[in-house]
Amino acid sequence: MNVNDLLAKLHANLPAENTGVVASYIPELAHVDPTKFGVHAVTVDQREFCFGDSDEGFSIQSIAKVLSLTMAYQRENQKLWKRVDVEPSGTPFNSLIQLEQDKGIPRNPMINAGALVVCDVLLDYLAEPRKDLLAFVHSLSGDDSIGVNERVAASERETSARNRALIEFMRSFGNIRNDTERILDFYCSLCAIEMTCSQLSRTFLFLANQGVSPFTGERIVSTSMTKRLNAIMQLCGLYDEAGEFAFRVGLPGKSGVGGGIVALRPRDYCVAVWSPPLNYKGNSHFGMAFLEGFTSEVGDSIY
Amino acid sequence: MNVNDLLAKLHANLPAENTGVVASYIPELAHVDPTKFGVHAVTVDQREFCFGDSDEGFSIQSIAKVLSLTMAYQRENQKLWKRVDVEPSGTPFNSLIQLEQDKGIPRNPMINAGALVVCDVLLDYLAEPRKDLLAFVHSLSGDDSIGVNERVAASERETSARNRALIEFMRSFGNIRNDTERILDFYCSLCAIEMTCSQLSRTFLFLANQGVSPFTGERIVSTSMTKRLNAIMQLCGLYDEAGEFAFRVGLPGKSGVGGGIVALRPRDYCVAVWSPPLNYKGNSHFGMAFLEGFTSEVGDSIY
Amino acid sequence: MNVNDLLAKLHANLPAENTGVVASYIPELAHVDPTKFGVHAVTVDQREFCFGDSDEGFSIQSIAKVLSLTMAYQRENQKLWKRVDVEPSGTPFNSLIQLEQDKGIPRNPMINAGALVVCDVLLDYLAEPRKDLLAFVHSLSGDDSIGVNERVAASERETSARNRALIEFMRSFGNIRNDTERILDFYCSLCAIEMTCSQLSRTFLFLANQGVSPFTGERIVSTSMTKRLNAIMQLCGLYDEAGEFAFRVGLPGKSGVGGGIVALRPRDYCVAVWSPPLNYKGNSHFGMAFLEGFTSEVGDSIY
Amino acid sequence: MNVNDLLAKLHANLPAENTGVVASYIPELAHVDPTKFGVHAVTVDQREFCFGDSDEGFSIQSIAKVLSLTMAYQRENQKLWKRVDVEPSGTPFNSLIQLEQDKGIPRNPMINAGALVVCDVLLDYLAEPRKDLLAFVHSLSGDDSIGVNERVAASERETSARNRALIEFMRSFGNIRNDTERILDFYCSLCAIEMTCSQLSRTFLFLANQGVSPFTGERIVSTSMTKRLNAIMQLCGLYDEAGEFAFRVGLPGKSGVGGGIVALRPRDYCVAVWSPPLNYKGNSHFGMAFLEGFTSEVGDSIY
């Protein structure tokens, strides 16, 4: 069976009913069609496979945190880890108490507090933050059409009170330097980036290729930094379900409340799947199930 | 350079001073010589390499939790995860509050609460728990001389108040079935198992070999279960330093307060290192540093 | 209007429907008739007033914690506060985390952890704990018929896992001395004391009379100790509803999950009310409402 | 002995050394002379007594929270308690986690979160918030010279990150309506009010007089509201030391990090004491000790 057929078969094997629920915390996300399903895989030698709505754009949301982290890591290297740690955070419930215990240093760059610090770091380096971010994404994916969904960004911006609280709380510990509203603007643009499965898997492929873009040959980050980014995704990429994902799928990955999940097998491939309804831990219900089947069939997990 | 020479070189590269501190919560552990250092690596095709005090026995402590987990997983399969979860636990600080929030289901089998539940599970299956446990260890390592240090076990037994509290607390949620003192007896024997680096790396080699003992060809657990055990070690094996270990070393591993760490690269090798002084997170200070150098030099991390 | 008529009127003014729920965590408590209602007040000059089922016995439960505290305070004086603090505990949710933060010293003697420490203290002094406790209660109330309900005590004893966990946890911090099962036996007897409203208000009257029994003239505790016991009741006597009680009723008081509440106005009177259905914070729903009306009508709160 | 002599004697009985430390979180507070000590008492029939630096102004800080609460309570009556609760908060450590658990409703109006909500409420009513606040204070004290220390207010304003975080966090739960910076301006003015002991005891005397100003005969709040304000002070007025204060002093009171404490005996008197060095719980070390002696000598506590 070829890989495209396998993708179709794995999709056919999903349960008839999807018990997940589409994210509704911002109106723009709630409008998405819950029956959408797409998947796209690309290997480090640039073979590509797809199924379903793999060329339809969706809001990548928290998946983008890996991209801003990569940009900050490029610029700060090890210095970055003085301002954000690399440990799993336990339950979401603990986030604020941990931030207090840890004196304003977020547990990792994948939780909101950590991603906000990463944005704060980048504002010290980028002349035109949103433009520079998109330029980076364009260079990774080889696709200049990727952009920010302005309605989603505006919608995020209007429900920023909690993120504003996190910023001010970290500022009280001296871990924030830039203006709160500038940080929030940048952060909301980041989360509102829209990609197709195809664009998403291509964008992340450098992390499966030891830090080098397979399309351009350009080195994005060092081999060692690549390993560390993958380790962070593995331990912190799926919110409070990182263990379950490592357990069932066994690859470094990152999810977003838009229903996307991207995962990668080092030296082998990157795969992006999209299905909007989320399980109660905030990850795509069918995305998780599909990737579990995929790694069972297509190839080994990293373990 | 051959691997034995590499091990010596990596040891020579460690800092002159060890800022770690030997565990002292039980007297028996406090007596160990802090300058001891041993390492032993074994590949799935049974080549072996070593350096230093690799044939001196030490208390493997929490490392043994992987062995009892394997025994329980063999017997219960997926049913086991109804009684213990597979998520990282965040800070130690959160353990009790999380146990309350999670209705007596421990976050993972590597924290004390989870290992106690695993012992409780095994007491339902094993006729002679301690004897059956050692028989299992002997079959894995091919070495019948491995045993329990009775003074350490007795010493652990005398400082069990907190573990007894955990058992009673989980019992109040219906997640404990056996007599408290029987569970503690078994648990303290488990933690007091003594091994050399050489015995330890051989014992864990089946986890680098897709669940099959390379020495006997016997299947211990399925390929799928092996992956899951490795995923649990990766995410939960180094206490509150799992992220740092994934980040720096990049392999599934497990540490103990006796100063041992065992780590493995799937389909490749298993390595055990021992150096008693612990960093402030409870992991061998030189063990961590040595393994970081080792994976940089010897071979890739899994990322 | 005389006081007996006032009590009847206040009862008539209660809402038609009682939205509270009878405690069911032990079967013996669940069997009680939810429509029971009794109240008894006694002044320091020994005038008595009553209404309803004021001569029917009920399980006083946590109310008894004040009696064991008084006995321990008599024997240890200020030394007692090294083992238990006198601060409100915030939400029930925090109890375990606070116990950890506070190194095994309970926040106050009215929460379970604190009451268990008080029992542990008393076991060092009492030759026959249960008998000595009842003798103390008999001397306070002038009524030798007060006893322990054996079925309730046995029922409590069977659901002791959580209290056992608290004892072991505090033992791990060095704050428990006696055998766990002896402490639990004594504690369960204490909680299973049965009194009528009339017996209860008479038993607590010494706290409204500066520490002297108005019936016998015997000094139970000093004036200063009396103030402190009243202060503890005021701040910690109504579980997580101490503020609401101070706010609405304005007197030192103590409640139990059997549906009883006792409250007192220093130098004036003591009042006991009983109505089994509890509000969601575990206090008698009608008991709270009745006492609010009572202090509005009969006399001033202490504020 | 007359009362003035008694105040002098009680002062003479204080320990030779003050182990407290002057608050330093804002520079303006750190500059105060630690040897200052003043006390002023005033009875409901307007007899006045004093000792030491009772006519020297100091920053009343959190003591002012009772004044803003009174203003908000006048305007909102019971409706106010939908936005802020009246329960003690346990340890400071729990504040954020409790705010999360309680969906943005602060535990009481004496902690920062609660006082910020009270300021938010007042901004809906007051045309010129700071001016209206001072007018209220002038009417209570009969002294138009009381004002805001502008340097202290500016200093507070510059270290507002944590309070800003609290506001945004509560806003995310829908419990804040006004602009964040307006709330902070008002809050910082409030905390920066400066009074002498004499002014402070006179300002709070209405709370000892059932809600009526003894100076003008004007009713400030109803008798019932007065009781409730006193109950809130009793249970929540001394930060995490409310139990200790009730236990040792036995009166409703409120402290501030400027070293002031005001306490009152209903229907009797109000007393203000000032000594800048604070104990580790943030209350005036000598202030607590002095008031303990005072209530022992001068008159009974309310218990």
Coordinates of N, CA, C and O in Angstrom, one line a residue, chain B residues 93 96-97 100-101 161-162 164-165 168-169 171-173, chain C residues 93 96-97 100-101 161-162 164-165 168-169 171-173:
Chain B
F93 N 6.6 19.8 44.8 CA 5.7 20.6 45.6 C 4.2 20.3 45.3 O 3.3 20.4 46.2
L96 N 1.0 16.4 46.4 CA -0.2 16.1 47.2 C -1.4 16.8 46.7 O -2.5 16.2 46.6
I97 N -1.3 18.0 46.3 CA -2.4 18.7 45.7 C -2.9 18.1 44.4 O -4.1 18.0 44.2
E100 N -4.9 15.0 45.2 CA -6.2 15.4 45.6 C -7.1 15.7 44.4 O -8.2 15.2 44.3
Q101 N -6.6 16.6 43.6 CA -7.3 17.0 42.4 C -7.6 15.8 41.5 O -8.7 15.7 40.9
A161 N 7.0 7.3 57.1 CA 5.7 7.9 57.5 C 5.1 8.6 56.3 O 3.9 8.6 56.1
R162 N 5.9 9.3 55.5 CA 5.3 10.0 54.4 C 4.7 9.1 53.3 O 3.7 9.3 52.8
R164 N 3.6 6.2 54.0 CA 2.4 5.6 54.6 C 1.2 6.6 54.5 O 0.1 6.2 54.2
A165 N 1.5 7.9 54.6 CA 0.5 8.9 54.4 C 0.0 8.9 53.0 O -1.2 9.0 52.7
E168 N -2.4 5.9 52.6 CA -3.7 6.1 53.2 C -4.5 7.1 52.5 O -5.8 7.0 52.4
F169 N -3.9 8.1 52.0 CA -4.6 9.1 51.2 C -5.2 8.5 49.9 O -6.3 8.8 49.6
R171 N -5.8 5.4 49.5 CA -6.9 4.4 50.0 C -8.2 5.2 50.2 O -9.3 4.6 49.9
S172 N -8.1 6.4 50.7 CA -9.4 7.1 50.9 C -10.1 7.4 49.6 O -11.3 7.7 49.6
F173 N -9.4 7.4 48.5 CA -10.0 7.5 47.2 C -10.3 6.1 46.5 O -10.7 6.1 45.4
Chain C
F93 N -9.6 23.0 50.5 CA -8.7 22.7 49.4 C -7.2 22.8 49.7 O -6.4 22.1 49.3
L96 N -3.9 20.3 52.8 CA -2.7 19.5 52.7 C -1.5 20.3 52.3 O -0.4 20.1 52.8
I97 N -1.7 21.2 51.3 CA -0.6 22.0 50.9 C -0.1 22.9 52.0 O 1.1 23.1 52.2
E100 N 2.0 21.0 54.4 CA 3.3 20.7 53.9 C 4.2 22.0 54.1 O 5.3 21.9 54.5
Q101 N 3.6 23.1 53.7 CA 4.3 24.4 53.8 C 4.6 24.7 55.3 O 5.7 25.3 55.6
A161 N -9.5 6.5 56.5 CA -8.3 6.5 55.7 C -7.6 7.9 55.5 O -6.4 8.1 55.7
R162 N -8.5 8.9 55.3 CA -7.9 10.2 55.1 C -7.3 10.8 56.4 O -6.3 11.4 56.4
R164 N -6.1 9.0 58.7 CA -4.9 8.2 58.9 C -3.7 8.8 58.1 O -2.6 8.9 58.5
A165 N -4.1 9.2 56.9 CA -3.1 9.9 56.0 C -2.6 11.2 56.7 O -1.4 11.4 56.7
E168 N -0.1 10.3 59.5 CA 1.2 9.8 59.0 C 2.0 11.0 58.4 O 3.2 11.0 58.5
F169 N 1.3 11.8 57.8 CA 1.9 13.0 57.1 C 2.5 13.9 58.2 O 3.7 14.3 58.1
R171 N 3.2 12.9 61.2 CA 4.3 12.1 61.9 C 5.6 12.3 61.1 O 6.7 12.4 61.7
S172 N 5.5 12.4 59.8 CA 6.8 12.5 59.0 C 7.5 13.8 59.3 O 8.6 14.0 59.0
F173 N 6.7 14.8 59.8 CA 7.3 16.1 60.2 C 7.6 16.1 61.8 O 8.0 17.1 62.3

